Short mmCIF file of C-alpha atoms in Angstrom, two decimals:
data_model
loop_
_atom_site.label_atom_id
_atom_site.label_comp_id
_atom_site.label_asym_id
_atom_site.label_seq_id
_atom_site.Cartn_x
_atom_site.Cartn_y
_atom_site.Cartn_z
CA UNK A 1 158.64 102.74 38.94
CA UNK A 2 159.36 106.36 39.93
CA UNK A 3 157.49 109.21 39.70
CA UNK A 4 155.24 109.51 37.05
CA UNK A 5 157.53 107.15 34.35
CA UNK A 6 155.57 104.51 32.95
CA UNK A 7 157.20 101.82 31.32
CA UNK A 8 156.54 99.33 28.53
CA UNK A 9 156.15 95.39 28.64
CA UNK A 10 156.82 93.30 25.46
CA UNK A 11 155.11 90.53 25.71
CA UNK A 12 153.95 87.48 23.12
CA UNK A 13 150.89 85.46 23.27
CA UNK A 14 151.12 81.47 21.90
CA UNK A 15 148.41 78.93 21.77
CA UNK A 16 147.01 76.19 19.99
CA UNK A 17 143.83 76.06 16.95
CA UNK A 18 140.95 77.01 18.59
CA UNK A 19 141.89 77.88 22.39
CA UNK A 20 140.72 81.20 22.57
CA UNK A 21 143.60 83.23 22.04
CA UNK A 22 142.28 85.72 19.65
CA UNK A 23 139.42 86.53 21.98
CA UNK A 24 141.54 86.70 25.66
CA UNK A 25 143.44 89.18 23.66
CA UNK A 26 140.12 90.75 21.89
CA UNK A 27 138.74 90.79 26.43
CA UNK A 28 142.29 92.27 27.35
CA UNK A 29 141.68 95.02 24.88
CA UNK A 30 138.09 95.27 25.42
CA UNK A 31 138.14 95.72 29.40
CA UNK A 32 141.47 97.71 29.30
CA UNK A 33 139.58 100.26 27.51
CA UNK A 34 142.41 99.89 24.97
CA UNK A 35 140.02 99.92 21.79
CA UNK A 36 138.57 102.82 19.93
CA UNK A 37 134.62 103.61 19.67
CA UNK A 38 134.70 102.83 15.74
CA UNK A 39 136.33 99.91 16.21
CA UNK A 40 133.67 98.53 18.91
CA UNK A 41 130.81 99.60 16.57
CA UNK A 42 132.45 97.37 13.23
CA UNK A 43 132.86 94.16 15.51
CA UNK A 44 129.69 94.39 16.75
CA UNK A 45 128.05 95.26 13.58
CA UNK A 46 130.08 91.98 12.00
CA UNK A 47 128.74 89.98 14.99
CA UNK A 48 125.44 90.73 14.07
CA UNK A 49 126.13 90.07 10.28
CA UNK A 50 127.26 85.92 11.78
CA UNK A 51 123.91 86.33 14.19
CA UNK A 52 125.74 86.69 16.84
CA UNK A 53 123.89 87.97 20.19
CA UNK A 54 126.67 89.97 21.73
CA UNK A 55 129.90 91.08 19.71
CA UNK A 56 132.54 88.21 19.06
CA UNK A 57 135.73 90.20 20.89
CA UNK A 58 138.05 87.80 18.67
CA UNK A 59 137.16 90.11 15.78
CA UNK A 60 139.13 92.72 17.47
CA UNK A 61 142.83 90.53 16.92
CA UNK A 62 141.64 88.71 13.84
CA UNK A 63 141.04 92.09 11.85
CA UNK A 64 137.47 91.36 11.57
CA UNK A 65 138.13 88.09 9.70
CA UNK A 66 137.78 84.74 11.70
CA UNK A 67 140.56 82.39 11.75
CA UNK A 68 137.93 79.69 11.12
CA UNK A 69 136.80 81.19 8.07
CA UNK A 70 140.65 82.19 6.85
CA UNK A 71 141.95 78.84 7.95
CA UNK A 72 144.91 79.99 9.64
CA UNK A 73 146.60 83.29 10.99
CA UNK A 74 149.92 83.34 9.25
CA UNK A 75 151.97 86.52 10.83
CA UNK A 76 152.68 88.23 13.96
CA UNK A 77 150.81 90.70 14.55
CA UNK A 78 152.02 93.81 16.81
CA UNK A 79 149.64 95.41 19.30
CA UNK A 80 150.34 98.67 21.42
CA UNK A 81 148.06 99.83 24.30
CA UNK A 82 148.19 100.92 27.54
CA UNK A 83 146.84 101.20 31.06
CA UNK A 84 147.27 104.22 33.86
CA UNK A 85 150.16 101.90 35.15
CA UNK A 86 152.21 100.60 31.87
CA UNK A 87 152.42 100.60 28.05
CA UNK A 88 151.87 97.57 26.36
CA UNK A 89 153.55 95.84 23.06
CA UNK A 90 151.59 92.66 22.14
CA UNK A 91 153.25 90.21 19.96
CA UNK A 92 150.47 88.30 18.75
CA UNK A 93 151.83 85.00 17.24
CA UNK A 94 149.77 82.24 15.69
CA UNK A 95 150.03 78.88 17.30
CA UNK A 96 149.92 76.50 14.71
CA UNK A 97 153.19 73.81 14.70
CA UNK A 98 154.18 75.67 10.87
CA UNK A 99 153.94 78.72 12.41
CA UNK A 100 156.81 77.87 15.52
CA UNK A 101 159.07 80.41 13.18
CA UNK A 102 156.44 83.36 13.90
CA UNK A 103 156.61 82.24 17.22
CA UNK A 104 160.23 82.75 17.76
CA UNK A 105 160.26 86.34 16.16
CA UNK A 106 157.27 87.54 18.22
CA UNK A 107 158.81 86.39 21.59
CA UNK A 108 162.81 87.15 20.69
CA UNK A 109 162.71 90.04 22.34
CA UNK A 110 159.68 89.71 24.83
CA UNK A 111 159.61 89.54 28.55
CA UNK A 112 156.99 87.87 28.92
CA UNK A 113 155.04 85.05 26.81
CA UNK A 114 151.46 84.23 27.83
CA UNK A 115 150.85 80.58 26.83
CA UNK A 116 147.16 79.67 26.83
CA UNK A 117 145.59 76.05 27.04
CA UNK A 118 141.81 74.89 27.10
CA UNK A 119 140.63 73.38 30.23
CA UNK A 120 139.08 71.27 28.48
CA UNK A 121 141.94 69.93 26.66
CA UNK A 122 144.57 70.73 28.94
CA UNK A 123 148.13 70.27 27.69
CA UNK A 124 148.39 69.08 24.17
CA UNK A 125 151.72 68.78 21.86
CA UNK A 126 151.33 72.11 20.65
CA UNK A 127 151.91 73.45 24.29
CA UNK A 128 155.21 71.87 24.68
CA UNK A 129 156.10 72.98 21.77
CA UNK A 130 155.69 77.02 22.94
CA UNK A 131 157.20 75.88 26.32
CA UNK A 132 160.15 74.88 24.03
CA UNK A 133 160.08 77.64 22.38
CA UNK A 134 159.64 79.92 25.43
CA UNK A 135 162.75 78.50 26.99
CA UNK A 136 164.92 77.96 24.16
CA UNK A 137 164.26 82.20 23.90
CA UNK A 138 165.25 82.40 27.68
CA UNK A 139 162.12 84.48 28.34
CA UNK A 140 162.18 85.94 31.44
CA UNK A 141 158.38 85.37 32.61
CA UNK A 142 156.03 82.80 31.50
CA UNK A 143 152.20 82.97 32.28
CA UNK A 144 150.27 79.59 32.05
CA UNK A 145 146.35 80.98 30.86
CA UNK A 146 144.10 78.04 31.48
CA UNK A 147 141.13 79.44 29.50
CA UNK A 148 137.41 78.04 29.25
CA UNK A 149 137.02 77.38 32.69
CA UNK A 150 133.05 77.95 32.33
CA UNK A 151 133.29 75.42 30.51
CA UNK A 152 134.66 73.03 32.84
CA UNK A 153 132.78 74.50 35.65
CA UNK A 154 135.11 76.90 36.96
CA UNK A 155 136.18 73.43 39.03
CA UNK A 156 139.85 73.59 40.69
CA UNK A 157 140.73 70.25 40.21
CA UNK A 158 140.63 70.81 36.97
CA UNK A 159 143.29 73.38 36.51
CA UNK A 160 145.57 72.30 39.44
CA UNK A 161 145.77 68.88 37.35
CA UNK A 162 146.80 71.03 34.18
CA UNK A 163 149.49 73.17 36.05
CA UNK A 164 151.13 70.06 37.47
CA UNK A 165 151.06 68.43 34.05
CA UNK A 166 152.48 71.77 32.59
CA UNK A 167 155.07 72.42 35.73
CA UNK A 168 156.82 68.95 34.33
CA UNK A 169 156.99 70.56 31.06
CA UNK A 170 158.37 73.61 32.02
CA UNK A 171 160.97 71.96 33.79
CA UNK A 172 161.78 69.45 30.88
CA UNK A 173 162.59 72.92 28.88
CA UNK A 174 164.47 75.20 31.27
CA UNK A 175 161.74 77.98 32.34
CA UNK A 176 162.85 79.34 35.28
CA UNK A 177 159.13 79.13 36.79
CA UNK A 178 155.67 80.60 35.75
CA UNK A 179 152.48 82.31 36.76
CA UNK A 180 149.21 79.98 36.08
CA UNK A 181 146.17 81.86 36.10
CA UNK A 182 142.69 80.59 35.18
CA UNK A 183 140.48 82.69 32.72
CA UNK A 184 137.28 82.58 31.12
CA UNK A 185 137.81 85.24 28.18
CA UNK A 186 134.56 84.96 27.13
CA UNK A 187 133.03 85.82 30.03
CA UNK A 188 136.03 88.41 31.01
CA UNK A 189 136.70 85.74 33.94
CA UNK A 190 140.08 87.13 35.77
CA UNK A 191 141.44 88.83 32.53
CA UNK A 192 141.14 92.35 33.54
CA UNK A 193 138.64 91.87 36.46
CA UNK A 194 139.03 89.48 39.26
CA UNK A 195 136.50 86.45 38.70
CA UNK A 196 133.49 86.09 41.18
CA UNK A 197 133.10 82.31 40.03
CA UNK A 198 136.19 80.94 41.75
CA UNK A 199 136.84 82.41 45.09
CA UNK A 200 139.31 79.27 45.45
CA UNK A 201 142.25 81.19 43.16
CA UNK A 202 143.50 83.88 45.11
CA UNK A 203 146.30 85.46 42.47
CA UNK A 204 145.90 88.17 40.55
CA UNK A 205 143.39 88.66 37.36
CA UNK A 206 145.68 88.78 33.96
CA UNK A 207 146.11 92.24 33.11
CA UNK A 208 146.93 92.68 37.42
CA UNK A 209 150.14 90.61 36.55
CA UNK A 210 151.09 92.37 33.35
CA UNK A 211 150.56 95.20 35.33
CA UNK A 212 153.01 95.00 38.16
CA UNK A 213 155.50 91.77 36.93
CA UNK A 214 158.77 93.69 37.06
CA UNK A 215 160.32 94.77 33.68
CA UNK A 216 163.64 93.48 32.82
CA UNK A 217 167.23 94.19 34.18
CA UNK A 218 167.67 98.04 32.29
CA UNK A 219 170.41 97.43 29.78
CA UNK A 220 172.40 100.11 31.19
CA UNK A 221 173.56 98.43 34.33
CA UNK A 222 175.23 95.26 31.93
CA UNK A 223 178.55 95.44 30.25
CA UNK A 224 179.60 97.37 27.79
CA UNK A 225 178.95 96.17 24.18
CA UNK A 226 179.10 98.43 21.67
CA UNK A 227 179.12 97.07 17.68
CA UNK A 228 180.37 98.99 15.42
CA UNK A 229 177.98 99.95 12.35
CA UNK A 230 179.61 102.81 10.46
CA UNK A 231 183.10 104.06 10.39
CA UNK A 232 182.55 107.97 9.64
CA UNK A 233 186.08 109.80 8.48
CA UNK A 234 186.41 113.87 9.19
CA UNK A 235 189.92 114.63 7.78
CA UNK A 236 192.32 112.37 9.95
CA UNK A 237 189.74 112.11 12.63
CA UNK A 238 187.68 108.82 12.59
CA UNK A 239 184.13 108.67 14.52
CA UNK A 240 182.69 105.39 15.26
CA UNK A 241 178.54 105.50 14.77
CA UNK A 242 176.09 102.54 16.12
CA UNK A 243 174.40 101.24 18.89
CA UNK A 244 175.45 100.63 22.45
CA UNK A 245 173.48 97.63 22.74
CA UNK A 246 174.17 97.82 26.33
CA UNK A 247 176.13 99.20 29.18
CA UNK A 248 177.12 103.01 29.77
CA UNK A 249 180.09 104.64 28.06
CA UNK A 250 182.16 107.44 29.64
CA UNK A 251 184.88 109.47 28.09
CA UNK A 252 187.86 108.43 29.30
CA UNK A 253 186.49 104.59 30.03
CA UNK A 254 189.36 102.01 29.07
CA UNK A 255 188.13 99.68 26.23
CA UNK A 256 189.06 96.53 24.07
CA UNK A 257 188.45 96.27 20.34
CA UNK A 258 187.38 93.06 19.47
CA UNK A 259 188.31 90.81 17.72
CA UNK A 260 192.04 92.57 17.89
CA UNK A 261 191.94 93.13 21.58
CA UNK A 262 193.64 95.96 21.30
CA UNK A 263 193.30 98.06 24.25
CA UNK A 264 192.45 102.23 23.88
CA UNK A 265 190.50 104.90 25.78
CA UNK A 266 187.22 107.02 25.16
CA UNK A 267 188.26 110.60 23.58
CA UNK A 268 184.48 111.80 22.75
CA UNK A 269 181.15 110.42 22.47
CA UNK A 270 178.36 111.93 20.51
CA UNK A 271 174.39 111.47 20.87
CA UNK A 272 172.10 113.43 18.56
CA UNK A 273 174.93 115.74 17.63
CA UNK A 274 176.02 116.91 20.99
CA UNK A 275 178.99 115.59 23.19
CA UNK A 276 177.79 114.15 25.81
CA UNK A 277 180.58 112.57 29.20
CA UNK A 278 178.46 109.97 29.00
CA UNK A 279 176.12 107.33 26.70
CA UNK A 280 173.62 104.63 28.35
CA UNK A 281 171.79 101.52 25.88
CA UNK A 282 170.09 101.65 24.10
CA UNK A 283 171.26 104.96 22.98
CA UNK A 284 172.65 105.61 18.99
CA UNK A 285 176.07 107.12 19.82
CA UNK A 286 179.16 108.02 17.95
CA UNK A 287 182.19 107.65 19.66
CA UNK A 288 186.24 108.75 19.01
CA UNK A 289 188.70 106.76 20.35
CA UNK A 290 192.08 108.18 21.54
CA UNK A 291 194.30 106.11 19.47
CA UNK A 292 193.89 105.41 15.41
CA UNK A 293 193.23 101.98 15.63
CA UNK A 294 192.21 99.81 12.68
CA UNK A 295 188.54 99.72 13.99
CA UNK A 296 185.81 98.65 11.33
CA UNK A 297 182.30 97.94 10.99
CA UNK A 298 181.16 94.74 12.82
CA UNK A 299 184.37 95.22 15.49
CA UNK A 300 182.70 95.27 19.26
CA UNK A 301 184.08 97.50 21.33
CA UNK A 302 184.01 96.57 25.30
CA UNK A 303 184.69 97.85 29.13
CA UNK A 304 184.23 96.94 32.56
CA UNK A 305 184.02 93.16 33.62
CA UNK A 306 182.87 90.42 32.16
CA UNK A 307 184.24 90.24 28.38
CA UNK A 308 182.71 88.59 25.90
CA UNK A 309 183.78 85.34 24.60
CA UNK A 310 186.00 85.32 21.25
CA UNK A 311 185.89 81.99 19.48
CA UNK A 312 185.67 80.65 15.94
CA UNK A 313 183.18 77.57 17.21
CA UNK A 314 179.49 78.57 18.01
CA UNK A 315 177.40 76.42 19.88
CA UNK A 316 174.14 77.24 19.86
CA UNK A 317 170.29 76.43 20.35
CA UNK A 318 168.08 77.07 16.95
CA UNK A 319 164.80 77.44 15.47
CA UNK A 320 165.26 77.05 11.36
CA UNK A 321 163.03 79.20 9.70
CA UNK A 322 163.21 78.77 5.79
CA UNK A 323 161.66 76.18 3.77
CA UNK A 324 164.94 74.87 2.54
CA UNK A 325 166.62 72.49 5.34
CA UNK A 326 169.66 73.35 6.50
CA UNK A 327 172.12 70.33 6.84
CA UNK A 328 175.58 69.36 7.69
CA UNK A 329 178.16 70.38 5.61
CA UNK A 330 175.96 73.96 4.27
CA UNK A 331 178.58 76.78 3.91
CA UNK A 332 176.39 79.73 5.76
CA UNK A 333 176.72 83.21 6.57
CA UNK A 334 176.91 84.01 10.34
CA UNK A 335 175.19 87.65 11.02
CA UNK A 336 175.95 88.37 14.40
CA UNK A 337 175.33 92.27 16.01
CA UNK A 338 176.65 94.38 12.77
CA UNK A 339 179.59 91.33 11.86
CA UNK A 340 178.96 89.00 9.03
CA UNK A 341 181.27 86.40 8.84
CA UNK A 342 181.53 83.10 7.00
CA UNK A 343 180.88 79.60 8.37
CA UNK A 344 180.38 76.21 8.27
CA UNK A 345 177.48 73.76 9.74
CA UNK A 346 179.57 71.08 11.68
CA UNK A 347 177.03 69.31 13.45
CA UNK A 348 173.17 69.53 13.92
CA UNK A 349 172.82 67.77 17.38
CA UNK A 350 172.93 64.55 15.78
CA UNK A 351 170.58 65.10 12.96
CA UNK A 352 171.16 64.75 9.53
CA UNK A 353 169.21 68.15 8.62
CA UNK A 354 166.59 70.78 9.92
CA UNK A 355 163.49 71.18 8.50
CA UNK A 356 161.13 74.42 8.74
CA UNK A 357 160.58 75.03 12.24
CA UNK A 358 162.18 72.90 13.94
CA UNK A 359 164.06 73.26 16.83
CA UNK A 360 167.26 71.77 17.72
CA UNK A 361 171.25 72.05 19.45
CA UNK A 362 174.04 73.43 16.06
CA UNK A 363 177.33 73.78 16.07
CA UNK A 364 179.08 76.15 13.40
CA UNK A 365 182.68 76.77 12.58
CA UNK A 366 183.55 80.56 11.67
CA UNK A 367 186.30 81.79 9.51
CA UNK A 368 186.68 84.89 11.79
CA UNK A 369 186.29 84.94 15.40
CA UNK A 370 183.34 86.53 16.98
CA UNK A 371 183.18 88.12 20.31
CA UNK A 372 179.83 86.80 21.90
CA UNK A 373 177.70 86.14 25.03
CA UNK A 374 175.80 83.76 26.35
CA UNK A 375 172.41 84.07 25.41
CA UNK A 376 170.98 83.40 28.77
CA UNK A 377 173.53 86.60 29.87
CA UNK A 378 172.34 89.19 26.83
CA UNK A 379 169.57 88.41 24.16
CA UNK A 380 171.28 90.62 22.00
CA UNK A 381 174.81 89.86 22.14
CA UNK A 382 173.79 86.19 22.18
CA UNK A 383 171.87 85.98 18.82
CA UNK A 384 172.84 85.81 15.41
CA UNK A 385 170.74 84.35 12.50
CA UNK A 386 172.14 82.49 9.39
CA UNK A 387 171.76 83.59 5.91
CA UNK A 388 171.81 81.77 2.28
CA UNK A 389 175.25 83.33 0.60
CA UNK A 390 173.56 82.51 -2.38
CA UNK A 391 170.37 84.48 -1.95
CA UNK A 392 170.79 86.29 1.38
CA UNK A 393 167.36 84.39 2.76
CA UNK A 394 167.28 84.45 6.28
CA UNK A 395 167.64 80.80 7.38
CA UNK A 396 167.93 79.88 10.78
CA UNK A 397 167.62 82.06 14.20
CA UNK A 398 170.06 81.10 16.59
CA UNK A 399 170.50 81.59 20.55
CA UNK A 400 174.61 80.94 21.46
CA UNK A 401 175.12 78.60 24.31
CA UNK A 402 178.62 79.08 25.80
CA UNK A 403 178.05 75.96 28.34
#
């Protein structure tokens, strides 16, 4: 960081029934000094109300319901706080196997994913399942929270047995690597403070990581992808309004229309009603283009290296969300930046269908060509999702694998 900018983390939380999640997050909040006097007094007044000695900090995530009493959290819920050093957004997912679908929207577009784990239990099926999930997504940091370590007596062995276990896991699904750290959120145990009961882990307390893990590559410094969202007419002059999604456009920059690849140059760009020489991502622009080409919404336009990849057969990895399967043979939509195209499911890794949240390898046959990215290159030139023509339900989130 430089000067006195402070930058935001995204990051998602996953674990499984009954690990702890709800109060680590309730501690982080707590000892961050992220939550408000009236919100202190009504958990510990609702403590009281269950008999409850000291207040019960998963109150704080659950809304002052408990999950045991609801049965199960069903949503993601968002969180924003901050520290001196950083702002916060907290994508607080339930970790229950028919909730893998909340899981996947909560950590699309975070940074980081904090998977948690009882010592006690170490790693179960539901763990794998968010180390799936974490590197199907291609998030860039993963932090392993062994929690309840007072309850395994704060004992080493212990939690060096559950990172091995977990490293094999991690490298089963493609993480690139990850940060174990053992907590006690109860007790507060090295979430924000460093613990005093096990001088034999020498990394840093939770909220030290958050703190100082770097932030992701600034979308600025990638190639140029801009989709095109509205086509806006003044007399025979045609603007072109949307989001550089990343990248930075100059006037006079050389670009290519996609899917014509037809070639043009930069006339004007606008931001917030002023011309501007130049536009960064994630900026809304408008841009005019020198020539009048046939440009139209869901076109991408591109410049500098690495173009994207225009094909009419998507390979990709998937999490299906809806109810109804999705099986070989289904006539989809594709929804891919502002483009909507038609397509086909070809082939489902083998499978004969995909049920709710399952994960698995697709392959899908367009009837226009799309100009895409590797999803491991640029989360957001890399997804689409598929929708029901019939209904327009969102059906299946996909992440494109180029190979």
């Amino acid at each position: 960081m430089t000067g006195m900018t402070v930058d935001t983390l995204r990051f998602a939380t996953a674990g499984s029934v009954d690990d702890g999640k709800s109060t680590l997050v309730g501690r982080l909040l707590h000892d961050s000094k992220s939550v408000l006097a009236d919100q202190l007094e009504a958990v510990a007044t609702a403590s009281r109300n269950r008999g409850k000695d000291a207040p019960d900090l998963a109150l704080l995530t659950d809304g002052l319901r408990a999950e045991r009493e609801q049965g199960i959290t069903i949503d993601v819920a968002y969180r924003y706080f901050a520290t001196p050093k950083r702002r916060f957004i907290l994508a607080d997912t339930p970790g229950h196997v028919q909730y893998t679908r909340n899981m996947v929207t909560g950590a699309s577009t975070a940074e980081l994913a904090i998977i948690l784990v009882d010592a006690r239990n170490g790693v179960v099926e539901q763990t794998r399942r968010h180390a799936a999930v974490a590197g199907l997504l291609r998030v860039p940091q993963v932090v392993l929270a062994v929690n309840k370590m007072d309850l395994v007596g704060y004992r080493q062995d212990v939690f060096e047995r559950i990172v091995e276990e977990f490293a094999a896991d991690a490298a089963e699904f493609g993480l690139p690597g990850f940060t174990a750290i053992p907590v006690s959120a109860l007790d507060g145990d090295n979430v924000v403070e460093r613990s005093a009961h096990m001088g034999w882990y020498t990394g840093p307390a939770l909220l030290e990581f958050l703190e100082s893990v770097p932030v992701g590559a600034d979308p600025a410094d990638a190639p140029v992808r801009f989709p095109v969202q509205y086509v806006l007419r003044h007399g025979d002059v045609r603007h072109y309004a949307g989001q550089l999604v990343s990248g930075s456009l100059r006037v006079g920059d050389r670009v290519t229309v996609h899917p014509s690849g037809e070639t043009t140059e930069v006339a004007a760009i606008d931001v917030l009603g002023e011309e501007v020489p130049v536009a960064y991502a994630p900026q809304s622009v408008g841009v005019r283009l020198a020539d009048q080409r046939d440009v139209s919404r869901g076109d991408m336009v591109t410049a500098g290296g690495g173009a994207p990849t225009l094909t009419r057969d998507v390979r990709a990895a998937v999490c299906h969300l809806a109810d109804r399967p999705l099986r070989v043979g289904d006539r989809v939509l594709l929804k891919h930046t502002t483009r909507t195209v038609k397509a086909l499911v070809k082939d489902l890794g083998g499978a004969l269908a995909l049920a709710v949240n399952d994960l698995g390898r697709i392959t899908l046959r367009t009837a226009e060509p799309l100009a895409l990215d590797d999803y491991a290159v640029s989360r957001r030139t890399g997804a689409f999702i598929l929708i029901d023509p019939a209904d327009g339900a969102t059906l299946t989130a996909g992440m494109v694998d180029l190979g």
